[in-house]
Amino acid sequence: MKPSSFVTAMAAVLVLIAAQHAPLAAGRGPRVIIVGAGMSGISAGKRLWDAGVRDLLILEATGRVGGRMHKHNFGGVNVEIGANWVEGVNGEKTNPIWPMVNSTLNLRNFYSDFDGVVANVYKENGGLYEEEYVQKKMDRADEVEELGGKLAAEMDPSGSDDMSILAMQRIFNHQPNGPATPVDMVLDYFRYDYEFAEPPRATSLQNTEPTATFADFGDDAHFVADQRGFETLVHHIAGQYLSTDNAGNVVDPRLKLNKVVRGIWYNRRGVVVSTEDNSRYSADYVIVSTSLGVLQSDLIQFNPQLPDWKIIAIYRFDMAVYTKIFLKFPRKFWPTGPGKQFFVYASSRRGYYGMWQSFEEEYPGANVLMVTVTDRESRRVEQQPDDATKAEAVAVLRRMFPGVDVPDATDVYVPRWWSDRFFRGSYSNWPIGVNRYEYDQLRAPVGRVYFTGEHTSEHYNGYVHGAYLAGMDSADILINSVFNKVEFKVRGKYDDLQAAAEAM
Ligand SMILES: Cc1cc2nc3c(=O)[nH]c(=O)nc-3n(C[C@H](O)[C@H](O)[C@H](O)COP(=O)(O)OP(=O)(O)OC[C@H]3O[C@@H](n4cnc5c(N)ncnc54)[C@H](O)[C@@H]3O)c2cc1C
Ligand SMILES: *[C@@H]1O[C@H](CO)[C@@H](O)[C@H](O)[C@H]1NC(C)=O
């Protein structure tokens, strides 16, 4: 330990000792610090508040509430650089965020018709593929996906039979040498990478077929395009227990913005949280809601170091990267009208500016296109100047539309979720072979340190509703421990298997 950090640690320990003797602030129950004011942290706070825990302090690193739900003014309109869709709509169960989005807040939203995409696949050197030709390939991929689902349904609940999507495709002799043509490749990309932000090689079959979000809440996805921003949803939940101004912004002393948490000291008696500006806050408990990517970095030092099982769990999961690049043009030159919104570039390089979206209804007159890249391409574009990215994207458009006078983009926006030390990626992806056991470990508390966030969601990791539900679940774990003396128990990796065997 460096001398300076030794002094800091000693100071924190002294604060910790002082904190034990300080009387609890007014209100029932303990003092709880929540690190992060994204969906899950705000949702956890709401649950605690409803349970009567009033002594809350939320520390947020950035200057805003919302985290990965983030509107950004681009070329005169607010676009979403983070979460955009309510995914899982129109099913048997109601996605818990859907009534808030579609009714309470009335956020403008649009059903996304992804089926139409087969008619809009562009060849590498321009012009469209025949719809029938693409549809046939799509149908075959649907069949293979269904076979994969059947295979997954037979698997041991422990995850020990799990395999990658890629291995499953090989088992059914689907594209044994990889996608044979650019169109095969882009359809595969559309199906997997465009949703999970990682290629089929890295994605678990067992957790993907089916994906709980769609199986439970429905197959539809609604694109939120509201000038108030999708983040309004987080502000709305915050407003149920924190003071807001007329514009709906949280203005409450229990929320502190621009507070970058760097250290968390914990022992059996309490916690001390230190921030980059050298503030220190003591409490009875802390809930850490930062992303998996942040947990995998050294931004927050835990003292003592987290136990090995926790570190192993944190590194078992993948933080994927999904990047929505926005381009503004002086005029429209792309096809518009029903079924034309999503179009695809079939490059021979996987994931190279493949998935395009236009916004005639969402942002009328804005002349904005969005192109999505993921994973390696995301990291690459984050590391190059935006002008280079703009030039590449416009060159792709010129190849797609060879007979058309494609003007230069007048503006570009490239979000940098991966480089941003407060996020380090876009959302978690479920790796091969893990089951609820590893998930339980990821969300399990360590002493008085609790964890929440999208990545700790029991069934819906990677989604806004997952973050929302995870916040409540983690708060419940804390509430149960404090008020009912019921400790969170990590279910064994083979528990489900044993239960099944006993039932036989
Ligand atoms: C590009 C992109 C597209 C997406 N698309 C969709 C979609 O269409 N539909 C969907 O359902 N989901 C989508 N998601 C996922 C969704 O946005 C997330 O699952 C959800 O918003 C995560 O909420 P959270 O509270 O878990 O984390 P976050 O929103 O990351 O909240 C954590 C908070 O902690 C703060 N923080 C970090 N470090 C510190 C620190 N040291 N000290 C204090 N505070 C700190 C962060 O600033 C942040 O505000 C997308 C995400 C991205 C990035
Ligand atoms: C969303 O709300 C609109 C208007 O209130 C309603 O007509 C529509 O059916 C709702 N959509 C869904 C999918 O529930």
Coordinates of C-alpha atoms and ligand atoms in Angstrom, one line a residue:
M1 CA 0.0 0.0 0.0
K2 CA 1.3 3.4 -0.9
P3 CA 1.7 5.7 2.1
S4 CA -0.8 8.2 0.8
S5 CA -3.5 5.5 0.4
F6 CA -2.6 4.1 3.8
V7 CA -3.3 7.5 5.3
T8 CA -6.5 7.7 3.4
A9 CA -7.5 4.2 4.6
M10 CA -6.7 5.0 8.2
A11 CA -8.7 8.2 8.0
A12 CA -11.6 6.2 6.6
V13 CA -11.4 3.7 9.3
L14 CA -11.5 6.5 11.9
V15 CA -14.6 7.9 10.2
L16 CA -16.1 4.4 10.2
I17 CA -15.5 4.1 14.0
A18 CA -17.0 7.6 14.5
A19 CA -20.0 6.6 12.3
Q20 CA -20.8 3.7 14.5
H21 CA -21.4 6.0 17.4
A22 CA -23.3 8.7 15.5
P23 CA -27.0 8.5 16.1
L24 CA -29.1 7.4 13.1
A25 CA -30.7 10.2 11.2
A26 CA -34.5 10.6 11.5
G27 CA -36.6 8.0 9.8
R28 CA -37.1 4.3 10.2
G29 CA -34.2 2.0 9.6
P30 CA -30.7 2.4 8.3
R31 CA -28.8 5.0 6.3
V32 CA -28.2 3.8 2.8
I33 CA -26.0 5.2 0.1
I34 CA -26.8 4.4 -3.5
V35 CA -23.9 4.7 -6.0
G36 CA -25.3 5.7 -9.4
A37 CA -28.5 7.5 -10.5
G38 CA -29.4 5.3 -13.5
M39 CA -32.6 3.3 -13.8
S40 CA -31.5 0.6 -11.3
G41 CA -30.2 3.0 -8.6
I42 CA -33.3 5.2 -8.8
S43 CA -35.5 2.1 -8.7
A44 CA -33.7 0.7 -5.7
G45 CA -34.1 4.0 -3.9
K46 CA -37.9 4.0 -4.6
R47 CA -38.3 0.5 -3.2
L48 CA -36.3 1.4 0.0
W49 CA -38.4 4.6 0.4
D50 CA -41.6 2.7 0.1
A51 CA -40.4 0.3 2.7
G52 CA -39.9 3.2 5.1
V53 CA -36.1 3.7 4.6
R54 CA -35.9 7.4 4.4
D55 CA -32.2 8.1 5.1
L56 CA -31.0 7.8 1.6
L57 CA -28.1 9.4 -0.2
I58 CA -27.6 8.9 -4.0
L59 CA -24.1 9.7 -5.3
E60 CA -23.9 10.1 -9.1
A61 CA -20.7 10.5 -11.0
T62 CA -22.0 12.5 -13.9
G63 CA -24.0 15.7 -13.9
R64 CA -27.3 14.0 -14.7
V65 CA -29.9 11.4 -13.7
G66 CA -30.5 8.5 -16.2
G67 CA -27.2 6.8 -16.9
R68 CA -27.5 4.7 -20.0
M69 CA -30.8 6.3 -20.8
H70 CA -29.5 9.5 -22.4
K71 CA -31.0 11.9 -24.8
H72 CA -28.6 14.0 -26.9
N73 CA -29.4 17.0 -29.0
F74 CA -28.2 16.2 -32.5
G75 CA -28.8 18.5 -35.5
G76 CA -31.8 20.1 -33.8
V77 CA -33.6 17.0 -32.4
N78 CA -33.1 15.0 -29.3
V79 CA -32.1 11.5 -30.2
E80 CA -31.3 8.6 -27.8
I81 CA -27.7 7.6 -27.6
G82 CA -28.4 4.9 -25.1
A83 CA -31.5 2.8 -24.6
N84 CA -34.1 3.4 -27.3
W85 CA -36.6 0.6 -27.5
V86 CA -39.1 -0.8 -25.0
E87 CA -38.3 -4.4 -25.8
G88 CA -40.9 -7.1 -25.0
V89 CA -44.3 -5.6 -25.7
N90 CA -47.7 -7.2 -26.6
G91 CA -47.1 -10.6 -24.8
E92 CA -49.0 -12.5 -22.2
K93 CA -47.4 -10.6 -19.3
T94 CA -47.0 -6.8 -19.3
N95 CA -43.5 -5.4 -19.4
P96 CA -43.5 -3.3 -16.2
I97 CA -42.1 -0.2 -17.9
W98 CA -44.6 -0.3 -20.7
P99 CA -47.6 1.2 -18.9
M100 CA -45.4 4.0 -17.6
V101 CA -44.0 4.7 -21.0
N102 CA -47.1 4.4 -23.1
S103 CA -49.8 5.7 -20.7
T104 CA -48.5 7.5 -17.6
L105 CA -45.8 9.5 -19.4
N106 CA -47.2 9.1 -22.8
L107 CA -43.8 9.0 -24.4
R108 CA -44.0 9.1 -28.2
N109 CA -43.2 5.7 -29.4
F110 CA -43.3 3.7 -32.6
Y111 CA -43.7 0.0 -33.3
S112 CA -40.6 -1.3 -35.1
D113 CA -41.3 -3.4 -38.1
F114 CA -38.2 -5.5 -38.5
D115 CA -39.9 -8.1 -40.8
G116 CA -39.7 -5.6 -43.6
V117 CA -36.0 -5.7 -43.6
V118 CA -35.8 -8.6 -46.1
A119 CA -36.9 -6.2 -48.8
N120 CA -34.1 -3.7 -48.0
V121 CA -30.9 -5.6 -48.1
Y122 CA -28.3 -3.8 -50.2
K123 CA -25.5 -5.6 -52.1
E124 CA -21.9 -4.7 -51.2
N125 CA -21.6 -2.8 -54.5
G126 CA -25.0 -1.4 -54.6
G127 CA -28.6 -2.3 -55.5
L128 CA -31.0 -4.5 -53.6
Y129 CA -31.1 -8.2 -53.3
E130 CA -34.3 -9.9 -54.5
E131 CA -36.7 -10.0 -51.6
E132 CA -37.5 -13.7 -52.2
Y133 CA -33.8 -14.7 -52.2
V134 CA -33.3 -12.9 -48.8
Q135 CA -36.6 -14.3 -47.4
K136 CA -35.5 -17.9 -48.1
K137 CA -32.3 -17.3 -46.2
M138 CA -34.2 -15.7 -43.4
D139 CA -36.6 -18.7 -43.3
R140 CA -33.8 -21.1 -43.1
A141 CA -32.2 -19.1 -40.2
D142 CA -35.6 -19.1 -38.5
E143 CA -35.7 -22.9 -38.7
V144 CA -32.2 -23.3 -37.3
E145 CA -33.1 -20.9 -34.5
E146 CA -36.1 -23.0 -33.7
L147 CA -34.1 -26.2 -33.7
G148 CA -31.7 -24.4 -31.3
G149 CA -34.6 -23.6 -29.0
K150 CA -35.6 -27.2 -28.9
L151 CA -32.0 -28.2 -28.1
A152 CA -31.8 -25.6 -25.4
A153 CA -35.0 -26.8 -23.8
E154 CA -33.4 -30.2 -23.2
M155 CA -30.3 -28.8 -21.5
D156 CA -29.3 -29.3 -17.9
P157 CA -30.4 -26.3 -15.8
S158 CA -26.8 -26.0 -14.4
G159 CA -25.6 -24.7 -17.8
S160 CA -23.2 -27.6 -18.2
D161 CA -24.7 -28.5 -21.6
D162 CA -24.7 -24.9 -22.8
M163 CA -22.9 -24.0 -26.0
S164 CA -22.5 -20.9 -28.2
I165 CA -25.1 -20.0 -30.8
L166 CA -22.3 -20.7 -33.3
A167 CA -21.9 -24.3 -32.1
M168 CA -25.6 -24.8 -32.3
Q169 CA -25.6 -23.6 -35.9
R170 CA -22.8 -26.1 -36.7
I171 CA -24.8 -28.9 -35.1
F172 CA -27.6 -28.3 -37.5
N173 CA -25.1 -27.9 -40.3
H174 CA -26.0 -24.3 -40.8
Q175 CA -23.3 -22.5 -42.6
P176 CA -20.6 -25.0 -41.6
N177 CA -17.8 -22.7 -42.9
G178 CA -19.3 -19.5 -41.5
P179 CA -21.7 -17.4 -43.5
A180 CA -21.0 -18.1 -47.1
T181 CA -22.1 -14.8 -48.6
P182 CA -22.3 -11.2 -47.3
V183 CA -26.1 -11.5 -47.2
D184 CA -25.9 -14.6 -45.0
M185 CA -23.5 -12.8 -42.7
V186 CA -25.6 -9.7 -42.3
L187 CA -28.7 -11.6 -41.6
D188 CA -26.8 -13.5 -38.9
Y189 CA -25.6 -10.2 -37.6
F190 CA -29.1 -8.8 -37.6
R191 CA -30.4 -11.7 -35.6
Y192 CA -27.7 -11.9 -33.0
D193 CA -25.1 -9.1 -32.8
Y194 CA -27.7 -6.4 -33.4
E195 CA -29.5 -7.6 -30.3
F196 CA -26.8 -8.9 -27.9
A197 CA -23.9 -6.7 -29.2
E198 CA -21.7 -9.8 -29.4
P199 CA -21.2 -12.4 -32.1
P200 CA -22.8 -15.9 -32.0
R201 CA -19.4 -17.3 -31.0
A202 CA -19.7 -15.5 -27.6
T203 CA -23.4 -15.7 -26.9
S204 CA -25.1 -18.5 -24.9
L205 CA -27.6 -20.7 -26.6
Q206 CA -29.4 -21.5 -23.4
N207 CA -30.1 -18.0 -22.3
T208 CA -30.9 -16.7 -25.8
E209 CA -33.3 -19.4 -27.0
P210 CA -35.6 -18.2 -25.7
T211 CA -34.7 -14.7 -24.5
A212 CA -36.8 -14.2 -21.4
T213 CA -37.7 -10.6 -22.4
F214 CA -39.5 -11.7 -25.5
A215 CA -40.9 -15.0 -24.2
D216 CA -42.5 -13.3 -21.2
F217 CA -43.5 -9.8 -22.5
G218 CA -44.0 -10.3 -26.2
D219 CA -42.0 -10.1 -29.4
D220 CA -42.6 -6.5 -30.2
A221 CA -40.2 -3.6 -29.8
H222 CA -41.4 0.0 -29.5
F223 CA -38.9 2.8 -30.4
V224 CA -39.2 5.7 -28.1
A225 CA -38.7 9.0 -29.9
D226 CA -39.9 11.7 -27.5
Q227 CA -38.2 15.1 -27.3
R228 CA -38.4 14.8 -23.5
G229 CA -36.2 11.8 -23.8
F230 CA -36.5 8.1 -22.7
E231 CA -34.7 9.2 -19.5
T232 CA -38.0 10.9 -18.5
L233 CA -38.9 7.4 -17.2
V234 CA -36.1 7.5 -14.7
H235 CA -37.0 11.1 -13.6
H236 CA -40.6 10.0 -13.2
I237 CA -39.6 7.2 -10.8
A238 CA -37.2 9.5 -9.0
G239 CA -39.9 12.1 -8.6
Q240 CA -42.0 9.6 -6.6
Y241 CA -39.6 10.1 -3.6
L242 CA -37.2 12.9 -4.5
S243 CA -38.1 16.6 -5.0
T244 CA -38.3 17.8 -8.5
D245 CA -38.6 21.2 -10.1
N246 CA -41.3 22.3 -12.6
A247 CA -39.3 20.8 -15.5
G248 CA -39.1 17.4 -13.8
N249 CA -35.4 17.7 -12.8
V250 CA -34.5 16.1 -9.5
V251 CA -33.5 18.9 -7.1
D252 CA -33.1 17.1 -3.8
P253 CA -30.3 17.2 -1.3
R254 CA -30.4 13.4 -1.1
L255 CA -29.1 13.3 -4.7
K256 CA -25.6 14.6 -5.3
L257 CA -24.4 14.9 -8.8
N258 CA -20.8 15.0 -10.0
K259 CA -19.8 12.8 -7.1
V260 CA -17.4 10.1 -8.5
V261 CA -17.2 7.3 -6.0
R262 CA -13.6 6.0 -5.8
G263 CA -13.5 4.1 -2.5
I264 CA -15.8 2.0 -0.4
W265 CA -14.6 0.9 3.0
Y266 CA -16.8 -1.7 4.7
N267 CA -16.8 -3.8 7.8
R268 CA -19.4 -5.5 10.0
R269 CA -20.5 -2.1 11.5
G270 CA -20.9 0.1 8.5
V271 CA -19.5 1.6 5.3
V272 CA -17.6 4.7 4.3
V273 CA -17.8 6.0 0.7
S274 CA -15.2 8.4 -0.6
T275 CA -15.4 10.5 -3.8
E276 CA -12.9 11.9 -6.2
D277 CA -13.4 15.4 -4.7
N278 CA -12.4 14.0 -1.3
S279 CA -15.7 13.9 0.3
R280 CA -16.6 11.1 2.6
Y281 CA -20.0 9.7 3.5
S282 CA -20.7 7.1 6.1
A283 CA -23.7 4.9 6.2
D284 CA -25.0 1.6 7.4
Y285 CA -25.2 0.1 3.9
V286 CA -24.2 0.9 0.3
I287 CA -25.8 -0.3 -2.9
V288 CA -23.5 -0.1 -5.9
S289 CA -25.5 0.2 -9.2
T290 CA -22.6 1.0 -11.5
S291 CA -22.3 -1.1 -14.7
L292 CA -20.6 -4.4 -15.0
G293 CA -17.9 -2.6 -17.1
V294 CA -17.2 -0.2 -14.2
L295 CA -17.0 -3.1 -11.7
Q296 CA -14.5 -4.7 -14.1
S297 CA -12.3 -1.5 -13.9
D298 CA -10.4 0.0 -10.9
L299 CA -12.7 3.1 -10.7
I300 CA -14.0 2.0 -7.3
Q301 CA -11.6 0.5 -4.8
F302 CA -13.2 -1.8 -2.3
N303 CA -11.5 -2.0 1.1
P304 CA -11.0 -4.8 1.9
Q305 CA -10.8 -6.2 -1.6
L306 CA -13.9 -8.0 -2.7
P307 CA -13.7 -11.8 -2.0
D308 CA -12.5 -14.0 -4.8
W309 CA -15.9 -15.6 -5.5
K310 CA -17.2 -12.1 -6.2
I311 CA -14.3 -11.0 -8.4
I312 CA -14.6 -14.2 -10.3
A313 CA -18.4 -13.7 -10.8
I314 CA -17.7 -10.1 -12.0
Y315 CA -15.2 -11.2 -14.6
R316 CA -17.3 -14.2 -15.8
F317 CA -19.7 -11.9 -17.5
D318 CA -19.1 -9.8 -20.6
M319 CA -19.7 -6.1 -21.0
A320 CA -20.7 -5.8 -24.7
V321 CA -20.5 -2.6 -26.8
Y322 CA -23.3 -1.3 -29.0
T323 CA -22.9 2.0 -30.8
K324 CA -25.5 4.1 -32.5
I325 CA -23.9 6.5 -34.9
F326 CA -26.0 9.5 -36.0
L327 CA -25.5 11.3 -39.3
K328 CA -27.2 14.4 -40.5
F329 CA -27.7 15.3 -44.2
P330 CA -28.6 18.4 -46.0
R331 CA -31.4 16.5 -47.7
K332 CA -33.0 13.0 -48.0
F333 CA -31.7 10.7 -50.6
W334 CA -32.7 7.3 -49.2
P335 CA -36.0 5.5 -49.9
T336 CA -38.8 6.3 -47.6
G337 CA -42.3 5.0 -47.0
P338 CA -43.9 2.0 -45.4
G339 CA -41.5 -0.9 -44.7
K340 CA -38.4 1.2 -45.6
Q341 CA -37.3 2.3 -42.2
F342 CA -34.7 -0.4 -41.5
F343 CA -32.2 -1.1 -44.3
V344 CA -29.1 -3.2 -44.4
Y345 CA -25.7 -3.2 -46.0
A346 CA -24.3 -6.6 -46.8
S347 CA -20.6 -6.0 -46.5
S348 CA -18.2 -8.9 -46.7
R349 CA -16.7 -7.6 -43.5
R350 CA -18.9 -8.6 -40.6
G351 CA -20.7 -5.8 -38.9
Y352 CA -19.3 -3.1 -41.1
Y353 CA -22.0 -0.4 -41.1
G354 CA -24.6 -3.0 -41.6
M355 CA -27.8 -1.9 -39.8
W356 CA -29.4 1.4 -40.8
Q357 CA -32.5 3.2 -39.7
S358 CA -34.3 6.3 -40.9
F359 CA -36.7 8.5 -39.0
E360 CA -39.4 10.1 -41.3
E361 CA -42.0 9.8 -38.6
E362 CA -39.9 9.9 -35.5
Y363 CA -37.9 13.1 -36.3
P364 CA -39.7 14.6 -39.3
G365 CA -37.6 16.9 -41.4
A366 CA -34.4 16.2 -39.5
N367 CA -32.7 14.2 -42.3
V368 CA -31.0 12.1 -39.8
L369 CA -29.9 8.5 -40.3
M370 CA -28.6 6.1 -37.7
V371 CA -26.2 3.2 -38.3
T372 CA -25.4 0.7 -35.6
V373 CA -22.1 -1.1 -35.0
T374 CA -21.1 -3.4 -32.2
D375 CA -18.2 -5.1 -30.5
R376 CA -14.9 -4.8 -32.4
E377 CA -16.2 -2.2 -34.8
S378 CA -17.5 -0.2 -31.8
R379 CA -14.1 -0.2 -30.2
R380 CA -12.5 0.8 -33.5
V381 CA -14.8 3.7 -34.2
E382 CA -14.4 5.0 -30.6
Q383 CA -10.7 5.2 -31.2
Q384 CA -10.7 7.1 -34.5
P385 CA -11.6 10.7 -35.1
D386 CA -15.3 11.2 -35.8
D387 CA -14.4 12.6 -39.3
A388 CA -13.0 9.2 -40.3
T389 CA -16.1 7.5 -39.1
K390 CA -18.3 9.9 -41.0
A391 CA -16.3 9.4 -44.1
E392 CA -16.6 5.6 -43.8
A393 CA -20.3 5.7 -43.2
V394 CA -20.9 8.1 -46.1
A395 CA -18.8 5.9 -48.4
V396 CA -21.0 2.9 -47.5
L397 CA -24.1 4.9 -48.4
R398 CA -22.5 5.8 -51.7
R399 CA -21.9 2.1 -52.4
M400 CA -25.4 1.2 -51.5
F401 CA -26.9 3.9 -53.7
P402 CA -24.6 4.1 -56.7
G403 CA -26.9 6.0 -59.0
V404 CA -27.8 8.6 -56.4
D405 CA -26.1 11.9 -55.6
V406 CA -25.3 11.2 -51.9
P407 CA -24.2 14.5 -50.3
D408 CA -21.7 14.7 -47.5
A409 CA -23.1 14.4 -44.0
T410 CA -23.1 17.8 -42.3
D411 CA -22.8 16.4 -38.8
V412 CA -22.0 13.1 -37.1
Y413 CA -22.3 11.9 -33.5
V414 CA -20.4 8.8 -32.2
P415 CA -21.3 7.8 -28.6
R416 CA -18.3 6.4 -26.7
W417 CA -19.8 4.1 -24.2
W418 CA -16.8 1.9 -24.1
S419 CA -14.2 4.6 -23.5
D420 CA -16.4 6.3 -20.9
R421 CA -15.0 5.4 -17.4
F422 CA -18.5 5.6 -16.0
F423 CA -19.9 2.9 -18.3
R424 CA -17.1 0.9 -20.0
G425 CA -19.6 -0.6 -22.5
S426 CA -23.3 -0.7 -23.3
Y427 CA -24.8 -3.7 -21.5
S428 CA -24.0 -7.1 -20.2
N429 CA -24.3 -10.3 -22.3
W430 CA -24.8 -13.7 -20.8
P431 CA -21.8 -15.9 -21.4
I432 CA -21.8 -19.6 -22.3
G433 CA -22.3 -22.2 -19.5
V434 CA -23.4 -20.0 -16.6
N435 CA -26.7 -20.3 -14.9
R436 CA -28.6 -18.6 -12.1
Y437 CA -25.8 -19.6 -9.7
E438 CA -23.3 -17.2 -11.2
Y439 CA -26.0 -14.6 -11.6
D440 CA -26.8 -14.9 -7.9
Q441 CA -23.1 -14.5 -7.1
L442 CA -23.0 -11.4 -9.2
R443 CA -25.9 -9.7 -7.3
A444 CA -25.1 -11.2 -3.9
P445 CA -24.2 -8.7 -1.2
V446 CA -20.7 -8.7 0.3
G447 CA -21.3 -7.8 3.9
R448 CA -22.8 -4.4 3.9
V449 CA -22.1 -3.8 0.3
Y450 CA -25.0 -4.5 -2.0
F451 CA -25.1 -4.7 -5.8
T452 CA -27.7 -3.8 -8.4
G453 CA -27.8 -2.9 -12.1
E454 CA -29.0 -4.3 -15.4
H455 CA -26.3 -7.1 -15.1
T456 CA -27.9 -8.3 -11.8
S457 CA -31.3 -8.7 -13.3
E458 CA -32.7 -12.2 -12.7
H459 CA -34.1 -12.7 -16.2
Y460 CA -33.7 -9.5 -18.2
N461 CA -30.1 -8.5 -18.2
G462 CA -29.2 -5.9 -20.8
Y463 CA -32.6 -4.1 -20.8
V464 CA -34.2 -1.1 -19.2
H465 CA -36.9 -3.2 -17.6
G466 CA -34.1 -5.5 -16.3
A467 CA -32.5 -2.5 -14.6
Y468 CA -35.8 -1.4 -13.2
L469 CA -36.7 -4.8 -11.7
A470 CA -33.1 -5.4 -10.5
G471 CA -33.2 -2.2 -8.5
M472 CA -36.3 -3.5 -6.7
D473 CA -34.9 -7.0 -6.2
S474 CA -31.6 -5.7 -4.7
A475 CA -33.5 -3.3 -2.4
D476 CA -35.7 -6.3 -1.3
I477 CA -32.6 -8.3 -0.5
L478 CA -31.4 -5.4 1.7
I479 CA -34.9 -4.9 3.3
N480 CA -35.2 -8.6 4.0
S481 CA -31.8 -8.7 5.7
V482 CA -32.4 -5.5 7.8
F483 CA -36.0 -5.9 8.8
N484 CA -36.6 -9.7 8.6
K485 CA -33.1 -11.0 9.3
V486 CA -33.4 -13.1 6.2
E487 CA -30.0 -13.3 4.4
F488 CA -29.7 -13.6 0.7
K489 CA -28.8 -17.2 -0.2
V490 CA -26.9 -18.0 -3.4
R491 CA -28.7 -20.9 -5.0
G492 CA -26.3 -23.8 -5.8
K493 CA -25.3 -24.4 -9.4
Y494 CA -26.9 -27.8 -9.3
D495 CA -30.0 -27.1 -7.1
D496 CA -32.4 -27.2 -10.0
L497 CA -31.0 -30.5 -11.1
Q498 CA -31.3 -32.0 -7.7
A499 CA -34.9 -30.8 -7.3
A500 CA -35.7 -32.4 -10.7
A501 CA -34.1 -35.6 -9.7
E502 CA -35.9 -35.7 -6.4
A503 CA -39.2 -35.1 -8.2
M504 CA -38.6 -38.1 -10.4
Ligands
LIG1 C1 -26.2 2.1 -26.7 C2 -27.2 1.4 -25.8 C3 -28.4 1.0 -26.3 C4 -29.3 0.3 -25.5 N1 -30.5 0.0 -26.0 C5 -31.5 -0.5 -25.2 C6 -32.8 -0.7 -25.7 O1 -33.1 -0.3 -26.8 N2 -33.7 -1.2 -24.9 C7 -33.4 -1.5 -23.6 O2 -34.3 -2.0 -22.8 N3 -32.2 -1.4 -23.1 C8 -31.2 -0.8 -23.9 N4 -30.0 -0.6 -23.4 C9 -29.7 -1.0 -22.0 C10 -30.2 -0.1 -20.9 O3 -29.9 1.2 -21.2 C11 -29.5 -0.5 -19.6 O4 -29.8 -1.8 -19.3 C12 -30.0 0.4 -18.4 O5 -30.2 1.7 -18.7 C13 -29.0 0.2 -17.3 O6 -29.3 0.9 -16.1 P1 -28.4 0.7 -14.8 O7 -29.0 1.5 -13.7 O8 -28.2 -0.7 -14.6 O9 -27.0 1.3 -15.2 P2 -26.6 2.8 -15.6 O10 -27.6 3.5 -16.4 O11 -25.2 2.7 -16.1 O12 -26.5 3.6 -14.1 C14 -25.4 3.5 -13.3 C15 -25.0 4.9 -12.9 O13 -23.9 4.9 -12.2 C16 -23.1 6.0 -12.5 N5 -21.7 5.8 -12.0 C17 -20.7 5.0 -12.7 N6 -19.6 5.0 -12.0 C18 -19.8 5.7 -10.8 C19 -19.0 6.1 -9.7 N7 -17.8 5.7 -9.6 N8 -19.6 6.9 -8.8 C20 -20.8 7.3 -8.9 N9 -21.6 7.0 -9.9 C21 -21.1 6.2 -10.9 C22 -23.2 6.2 -14.0 O14 -22.9 7.5 -14.4 C23 -24.7 5.9 -14.1 O15 -25.5 7.0 -14.0 C24 -29.0 0.1 -24.1 C25 -27.8 0.6 -23.6 C26 -26.9 1.2 -24.4 C27 -25.7 1.8 -23.8
LIG2 C1 -50.3 2.6 -26.4 O1 -51.1 3.7 -26.1 C2 -52.0 4.1 -27.2 C3 -52.7 5.4 -26.9 O2 -53.0 5.6 -25.6 C4 -52.9 2.9 -27.5 O3 -53.8 3.2 -28.5 C5 -52.1 1.7 -27.8 O4 -52.9 0.6 -28.0 C6 -51.0 1.4 -26.7 N1 -50.2 0.4 -27.3 C7 -50.0 -0.8 -26.7 C8 -49.2 -1.8 -27.5 O5 -50.4 -1.1 -25.6

